[in-house]
Coordinates of C-alpha atoms in Angstrom, one line a residue:
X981 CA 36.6 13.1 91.5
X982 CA 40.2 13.0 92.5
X983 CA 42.4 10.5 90.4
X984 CA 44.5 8.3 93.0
X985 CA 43.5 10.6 95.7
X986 CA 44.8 13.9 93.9
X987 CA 43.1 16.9 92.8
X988 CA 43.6 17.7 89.6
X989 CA 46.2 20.5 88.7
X990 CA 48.0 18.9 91.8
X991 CA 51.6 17.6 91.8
X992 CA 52.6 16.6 94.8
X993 CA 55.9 14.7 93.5
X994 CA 57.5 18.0 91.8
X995 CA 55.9 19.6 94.4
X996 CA 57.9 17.5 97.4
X997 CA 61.1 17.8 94.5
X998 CA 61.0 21.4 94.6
X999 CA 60.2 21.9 98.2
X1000 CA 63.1 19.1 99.2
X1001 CA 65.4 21.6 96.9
X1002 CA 63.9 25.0 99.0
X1003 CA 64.8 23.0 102.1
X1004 CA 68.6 22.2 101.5
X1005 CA 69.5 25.7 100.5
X1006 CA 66.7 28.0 101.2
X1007 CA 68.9 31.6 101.0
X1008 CA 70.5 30.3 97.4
X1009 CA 69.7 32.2 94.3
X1010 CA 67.5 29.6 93.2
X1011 CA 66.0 29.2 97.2
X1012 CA 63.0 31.8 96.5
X1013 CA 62.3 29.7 93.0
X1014 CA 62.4 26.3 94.6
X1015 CA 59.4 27.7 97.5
X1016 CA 57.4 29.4 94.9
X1017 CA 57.5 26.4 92.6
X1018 CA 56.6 24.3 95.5
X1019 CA 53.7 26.1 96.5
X1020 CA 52.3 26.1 93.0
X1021 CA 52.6 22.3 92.4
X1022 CA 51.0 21.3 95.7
X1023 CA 48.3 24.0 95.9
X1024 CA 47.6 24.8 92.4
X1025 CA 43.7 23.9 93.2
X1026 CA 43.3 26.4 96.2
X1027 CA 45.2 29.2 94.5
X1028 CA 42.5 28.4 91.6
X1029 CA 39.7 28.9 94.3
X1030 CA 41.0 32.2 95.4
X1031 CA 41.2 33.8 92.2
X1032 CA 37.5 32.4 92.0
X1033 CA 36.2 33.9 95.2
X1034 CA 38.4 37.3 94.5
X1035 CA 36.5 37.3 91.0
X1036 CA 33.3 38.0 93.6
X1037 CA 34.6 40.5 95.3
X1038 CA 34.9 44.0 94.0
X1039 CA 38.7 44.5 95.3
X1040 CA 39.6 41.5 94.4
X1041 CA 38.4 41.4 90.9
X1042 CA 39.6 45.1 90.4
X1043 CA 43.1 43.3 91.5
X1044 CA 42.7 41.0 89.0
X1045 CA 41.5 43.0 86.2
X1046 CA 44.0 45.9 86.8
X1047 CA 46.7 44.1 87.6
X1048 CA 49.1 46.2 89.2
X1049 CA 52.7 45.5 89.1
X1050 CA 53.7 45.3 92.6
X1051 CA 57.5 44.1 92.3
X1052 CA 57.9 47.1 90.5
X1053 CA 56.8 49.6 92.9
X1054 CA 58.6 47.8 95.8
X1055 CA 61.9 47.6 94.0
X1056 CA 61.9 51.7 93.9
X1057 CA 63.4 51.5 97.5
X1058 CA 64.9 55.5 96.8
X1059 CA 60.7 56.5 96.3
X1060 CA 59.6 54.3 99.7
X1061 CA 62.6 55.9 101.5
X1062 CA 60.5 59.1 101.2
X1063 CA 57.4 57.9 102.2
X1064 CA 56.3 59.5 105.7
X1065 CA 57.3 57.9 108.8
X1066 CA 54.8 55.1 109.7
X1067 CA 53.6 55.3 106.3
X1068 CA 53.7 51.4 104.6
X1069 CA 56.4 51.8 102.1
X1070 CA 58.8 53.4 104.5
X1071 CA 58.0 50.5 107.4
X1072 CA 58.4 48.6 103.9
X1073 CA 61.7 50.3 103.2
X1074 CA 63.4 50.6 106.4
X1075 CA 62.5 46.6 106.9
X1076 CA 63.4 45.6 103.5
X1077 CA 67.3 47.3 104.5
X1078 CA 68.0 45.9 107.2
X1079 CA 70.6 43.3 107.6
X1080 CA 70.4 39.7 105.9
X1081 CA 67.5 40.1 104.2
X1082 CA 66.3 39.4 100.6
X1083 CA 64.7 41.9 99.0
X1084 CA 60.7 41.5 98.4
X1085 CA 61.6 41.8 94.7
X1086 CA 64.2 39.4 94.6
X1087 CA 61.7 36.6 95.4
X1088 CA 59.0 38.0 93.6
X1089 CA 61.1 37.8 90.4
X1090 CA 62.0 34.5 91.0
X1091 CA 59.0 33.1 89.7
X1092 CA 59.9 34.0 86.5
X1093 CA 63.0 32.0 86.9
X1094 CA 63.9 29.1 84.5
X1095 CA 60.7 29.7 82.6
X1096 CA 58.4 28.4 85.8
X1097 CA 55.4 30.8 85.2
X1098 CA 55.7 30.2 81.3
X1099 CA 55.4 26.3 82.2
X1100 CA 52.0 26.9 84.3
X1101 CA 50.5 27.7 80.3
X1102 CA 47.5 25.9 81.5
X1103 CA 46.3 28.0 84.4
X1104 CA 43.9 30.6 84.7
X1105 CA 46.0 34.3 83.6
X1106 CA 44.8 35.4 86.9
X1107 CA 46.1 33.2 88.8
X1108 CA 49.7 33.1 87.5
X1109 CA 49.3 36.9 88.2
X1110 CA 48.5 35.6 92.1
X1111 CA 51.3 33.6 92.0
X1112 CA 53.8 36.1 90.8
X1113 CA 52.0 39.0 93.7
X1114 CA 52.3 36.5 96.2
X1115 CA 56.5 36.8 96.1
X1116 CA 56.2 40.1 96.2
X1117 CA 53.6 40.8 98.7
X1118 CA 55.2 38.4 101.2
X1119 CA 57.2 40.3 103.3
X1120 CA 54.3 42.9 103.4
X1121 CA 51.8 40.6 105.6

């Protein structure tokens, strides 16, 4: 049962901290680290339940047990440049280079920033790994 009407693995305080951070200065270096940070602290109980549900499904638990390294691959914006027309690293590509915006990798590194995903010792390895995808993946959906 929820102790003071909070799931456990929930921190709602750090998580209004970092979100009230994100909020004053979203498009700072630390911006993408404040958001991420945020999300983790005040949803760390859903983004457990994913990870469970992927583990039943067979493209999501081949996600999780292969583990592909995403940020990499979008970083290589001379290899997505190449991509055919229409293909989903050149829409990627020719989106990510436009004008005033922050690359995909950019944010997804950013969880690593100040130690963050280090501090989250106590979560399922999976779903740091979902945590870390999700910056990268979010200019993709």
């Amino acid at each position: 049962m929820p102790r003071n009407g909070f799931e456990p693995g929930r921190k709602p305080i750090e998580g209004a901290r970092a979100f009230v951070q994100w909020i004053q200065n979203p498009v700072s270096a630390d911006g993408p680290h404040h958001i991420i940070r945020s999300l983790a602290l005040n949803f760390a109980p859903e983004i457990h339940r994913v990870v469970a549900a992927m583990r039943e499904h067979p493209d999501g638990a081949r996600l999780l047990r292969d583990k592909p390294d995403l940020g990499q691959t979008l970083a290589d914006m001379n290899t997505l440049s190449q991509m055919p027309e229409g293909s989903l690293g050149k829409v990627y590509h020719d989106f990510m280079s436009g004008d005033e915006i922050i690359p995909g990798y950019f944010i997804g590194g950013s969880v690593y920033r100040h130690g963050f995903l280090d501090s989250l010792a106590d979560w399922d390895p999976d779903a740091r790994f979902l945590l870390a995808r999700a910056g990268n993946t979010h200019d993709i959906t």
